[in-house]
Coordinates of C-alpha atoms in Angstrom, one line a residue:
M1 CA 18.1 -40.3 52.0
N2 CA 15.0 -42.4 51.2
Q3 CA 17.0 -45.1 49.5
R4 CA 19.3 -45.5 52.5
M5 CA 16.3 -45.5 54.8
N6 CA 14.7 -48.3 52.7
I7 CA 17.9 -50.4 52.9
A8 CA 18.2 -49.9 56.7
A9 CA 14.5 -50.7 57.1
Q10 CA 14.8 -53.9 55.0
K11 CA 17.8 -55.1 57.0
M12 CA 15.7 -54.9 60.2
G13 CA 13.6 -57.8 59.1
R14 CA 14.4 -61.5 59.1
P15 CA 16.8 -62.8 56.4
E16 CA 14.0 -64.9 54.8
E17 CA 11.7 -61.9 54.3
D18 CA 11.2 -60.4 50.9
P19 CA 11.3 -56.6 51.4
G20 CA 9.5 -56.0 48.1
R21 CA 6.4 -57.8 49.5
L22 CA 6.1 -55.9 52.7
P23 CA 3.0 -53.7 53.2
A24 CA 3.6 -50.0 52.8
H25 CA 2.7 -49.3 56.4
E26 CA 5.2 -51.9 57.6
L27 CA 8.0 -50.5 55.5
I28 CA 7.3 -46.9 56.8
Y29 CA 7.4 -48.3 60.4
R30 CA 10.7 -49.9 59.8
Q31 CA 12.1 -46.7 58.2
L32 CA 11.1 -44.6 61.2
R33 CA 12.3 -47.3 63.6
A34 CA 15.7 -47.2 61.9
L35 CA 15.8 -43.4 62.3
V36 CA 15.3 -43.9 66.0
L37 CA 17.5 -47.0 66.4
F38 CA 20.6 -45.5 64.7
G39 CA 20.3 -42.1 66.3
D40 CA 19.2 -40.1 63.2
L41 CA 16.7 -38.6 65.6
A42 CA 18.7 -37.4 68.6
P43 CA 17.4 -37.9 72.2
G44 CA 15.2 -35.0 73.2
Q45 CA 15.0 -33.7 69.6
A46 CA 11.4 -32.8 68.9
V47 CA 10.1 -33.2 65.4
T48 CA 6.7 -32.6 63.9
I49 CA 4.6 -35.3 62.4
Q50 CA 4.5 -33.3 59.1
G51 CA 8.3 -33.0 59.2
L52 CA 8.7 -36.8 59.5
T53 CA 6.2 -37.2 56.7
D54 CA 8.2 -34.9 54.4
R55 CA 11.5 -36.5 55.4
M56 CA 10.4 -40.0 54.7
G57 CA 8.4 -39.1 51.6
A58 CA 5.4 -40.9 52.9
G59 CA 1.7 -40.3 53.5
M60 CA 0.5 -39.0 56.8
T61 CA -1.6 -42.1 57.7
P62 CA 1.3 -44.7 57.6
V63 CA 3.6 -42.2 59.5
R64 CA 1.0 -41.7 62.2
E65 CA 0.6 -45.5 62.5
A66 CA 4.4 -45.9 62.7
I67 CA 4.6 -43.2 65.4
R68 CA 1.8 -44.9 67.4
R69 CA 3.6 -48.2 67.3
L70 CA 6.9 -46.7 68.4
I71 CA 5.3 -44.7 71.2
A72 CA 3.8 -48.0 72.4
E73 CA 7.3 -49.5 72.3
G74 CA 8.8 -46.6 74.3
A75 CA 10.9 -45.5 71.4
L76 CA 9.1 -42.2 71.0
E77 CA 7.0 -39.9 73.2
F78 CA 4.3 -37.5 72.3
Q79 CA 5.2 -33.8 73.0
G80 CA 1.9 -32.2 72.1
N81 CA 1.3 -29.7 69.3
R82 CA 1.8 -32.6 66.8
R83 CA 5.4 -33.2 67.9
V84 CA 7.2 -36.3 69.0
S85 CA 10.7 -36.9 70.4
V86 CA 13.1 -39.7 71.3
P87 CA 13.1 -40.1 75.1
Q88 CA 16.3 -39.0 76.9
L89 CA 17.9 -41.6 79.0
T90 CA 19.3 -41.2 82.5
A91 CA 22.2 -43.1 84.1
D92 CA 19.6 -45.0 86.1
H93 CA 17.8 -46.0 82.9
V94 CA 21.0 -47.3 81.5
S95 CA 21.7 -49.3 84.6
E96 CA 18.3 -51.0 84.2
L97 CA 19.1 -51.8 80.5
I98 CA 22.5 -53.3 81.5
V99 CA 20.7 -55.6 84.0
A100 CA 18.2 -56.8 81.3
R101 CA 20.9 -57.3 78.6
Q102 CA 23.2 -59.1 81.0
W103 CA 20.7 -61.9 81.1
L104 CA 19.0 -61.8 77.7
D105 CA 22.0 -61.5 75.4
P106 CA 24.0 -64.3 77.0
Y107 CA 21.0 -66.7 77.2
L108 CA 20.1 -66.0 73.6
T109 CA 23.7 -66.4 72.5
K110 CA 24.0 -69.8 74.3
C111 CA 20.8 -70.9 72.5
A112 CA 22.1 -69.6 69.2
T113 CA 25.4 -71.5 69.6
E114 CA 23.5 -74.8 70.0
R115 CA 21.7 -74.1 66.7
A116 CA 24.4 -72.4 64.6
T117 CA 25.3 -73.9 61.2
G118 CA 28.3 -73.2 59.2
E119 CA 26.2 -70.9 57.0
D120 CA 25.0 -69.0 60.1
L121 CA 28.6 -68.6 61.4
A122 CA 29.7 -67.4 58.0
R123 CA 27.0 -64.7 58.0
L124 CA 28.0 -63.6 61.5
T125 CA 31.6 -63.5 60.4
E126 CA 30.7 -61.4 57.4
L127 CA 28.8 -58.9 59.5
D128 CA 31.8 -58.6 61.9
A129 CA 34.2 -58.0 59.0
E130 CA 31.9 -55.2 57.7
L131 CA 31.8 -53.8 61.2
D132 CA 35.6 -53.8 61.3
R133 CA 35.8 -52.0 58.0
A134 CA 33.4 -49.4 59.3
I135 CA 35.7 -48.8 62.3
E136 CA 38.7 -48.5 60.1
T137 CA 37.1 -46.0 57.7
G138 CA 35.3 -44.0 60.4
D139 CA 31.8 -44.8 59.1
L140 CA 29.8 -44.4 62.2
R141 CA 26.4 -45.2 60.6
I142 CA 27.6 -48.5 59.1
Y143 CA 29.2 -49.4 62.4
L144 CA 26.0 -48.9 64.2
E145 CA 24.0 -50.8 61.6
R146 CA 26.4 -53.8 61.6
N147 CA 26.8 -53.9 65.3
Y148 CA 23.0 -54.1 65.7
S149 CA 22.7 -56.6 62.8
F150 CA 25.3 -58.9 64.5
H151 CA 23.3 -59.0 67.7
K152 CA 20.0 -59.3 65.9
A153 CA 21.2 -62.2 63.9
I154 CA 22.1 -64.0 67.1
Y155 CA 18.7 -63.3 68.6
D156 CA 16.9 -64.7 65.5
L157 CA 19.2 -67.7 65.5
A158 CA 18.3 -68.6 69.1
N159 CA 14.8 -69.6 68.1
Q160 CA 13.4 -67.9 71.3
P161 CA 11.0 -65.4 69.7
I162 CA 9.5 -63.9 72.9
L163 CA 12.9 -63.3 74.5
A164 CA 14.4 -62.2 71.2
N165 CA 11.7 -59.6 70.8
L166 CA 12.4 -58.3 74.3
A167 CA 16.1 -58.1 73.5
D168 CA 15.5 -56.4 70.2
G169 CA 13.2 -53.8 71.8
L170 CA 15.8 -52.7 74.2
W171 CA 17.9 -51.4 71.3
L172 CA 15.3 -48.8 70.7
R173 CA 15.9 -47.5 74.2
F174 CA 19.7 -47.1 74.1
G175 CA 20.4 -46.9 70.4
P176 CA 20.0 -43.1 70.1
S177 CA 22.3 -42.5 73.1
L178 CA 24.8 -45.0 71.7
R179 CA 25.0 -42.9 68.5
V180 CA 25.8 -39.8 70.6
V181 CA 28.5 -41.6 72.6
C182 CA 30.1 -43.2 69.6
G183 CA 30.0 -39.9 67.8
R184 CA 32.0 -38.3 70.6
M185 CA 34.5 -41.2 70.9
G186 CA 35.1 -41.9 67.2
T187 CA 35.0 -45.3 65.7
Q188 CA 38.7 -46.1 66.4
N189 CA 37.8 -46.3 70.1
L190 CA 35.0 -48.8 69.8
P191 CA 36.4 -52.2 70.6
D192 CA 34.0 -55.2 70.8
K193 CA 34.1 -58.9 71.8
H194 CA 32.6 -60.3 68.6
K195 CA 35.6 -62.3 67.6
E196 CA 35.6 -64.0 71.0
V197 CA 31.9 -64.7 70.6
L198 CA 32.5 -66.2 67.1
D199 CA 35.4 -68.3 68.2
A200 CA 33.3 -69.8 71.0
M201 CA 30.4 -70.4 68.7
R202 CA 32.6 -72.2 66.2
A203 CA 33.8 -74.4 69.0
G204 CA 30.2 -75.1 70.1
D205 CA 31.0 -73.7 73.5
G206 CA 27.8 -72.0 74.5
E207 CA 29.0 -71.0 78.0
R208 CA 32.0 -69.2 76.6
A209 CA 30.0 -67.5 73.9
A210 CA 27.6 -66.3 76.5
K211 CA 30.4 -64.9 78.6
A212 CA 31.9 -63.1 75.6
I213 CA 28.7 -61.5 74.6
C214 CA 28.0 -60.4 78.2
D215 CA 31.4 -58.7 78.3
D216 CA 30.6 -57.1 74.9
V217 CA 27.3 -55.8 76.2
V218 CA 28.6 -54.5 79.4
Q219 CA 31.5 -52.8 77.8
G220 CA 29.3 -50.9 75.3
M221 CA 26.6 -50.0 77.8
E222 CA 29.0 -48.8 80.4
Q223 CA 30.3 -46.3 77.8
V224 CA 26.8 -45.0 77.5
R225 CA 26.3 -44.8 81.2
L226 CA 29.6 -43.1 81.8
S227 CA 28.6 -40.4 79.3
F228 CA 26.0 -39.3 81.8
G229 CA 28.7 -38.6 84.4
K230 CA 27.3 -41.0 86.9
P231 CA 29.2 -44.3 86.9
G232 CA 28.1 -47.1 89.1
P233 CA 28.1 -50.9 89.2
A234 CA 25.3 -52.9 87.6
T235 CA 23.9 -55.7 89.7

């Protein structure tokens, strides 16, 4: 478990970072962030700080610091009695997230298209191929990781650090619920628009890439919202 957590934590950084040189407290933060982001901690599931410490094989101090940071980011909430939990979303929360992502993801994708090199596009294509293999084999965790990594790579490529940080932070809000929804549906029922995005980026067509990523975002987020039994249009 710790090895897989380390790998997931390392992949959450920028490609140029050397994971072996990360401070211990940063690595623990990324490990805990990955547990939240990919739904290993289910929404509403209360866990003790000691339990997280044991699970991660880490000291109490860096775990407490990681929890503090994630509470500040809205990814965890304090329950009292030394327990924390992942907040539970409502359909209204998801509607807000859709509105935010409908602007952020397309804008960042348009910016990324203007900067993308052949090497960048090759990396995105590789991530999408790994995602497709995860769908075929039914590996939900790899699917979630590669789906996130695809979008995160576009955010980083856009060279808009403030907006990219906002977009990335939104994943902490819906990631745990996405895991639940995808778990119910199965990977074979998880289509995406990544190939349309890549085709447009290869052609240098930022507007078309932005439209494709917007369709991809709305499609995925609507699945999450519908899981709450309260469908409604996002405006």
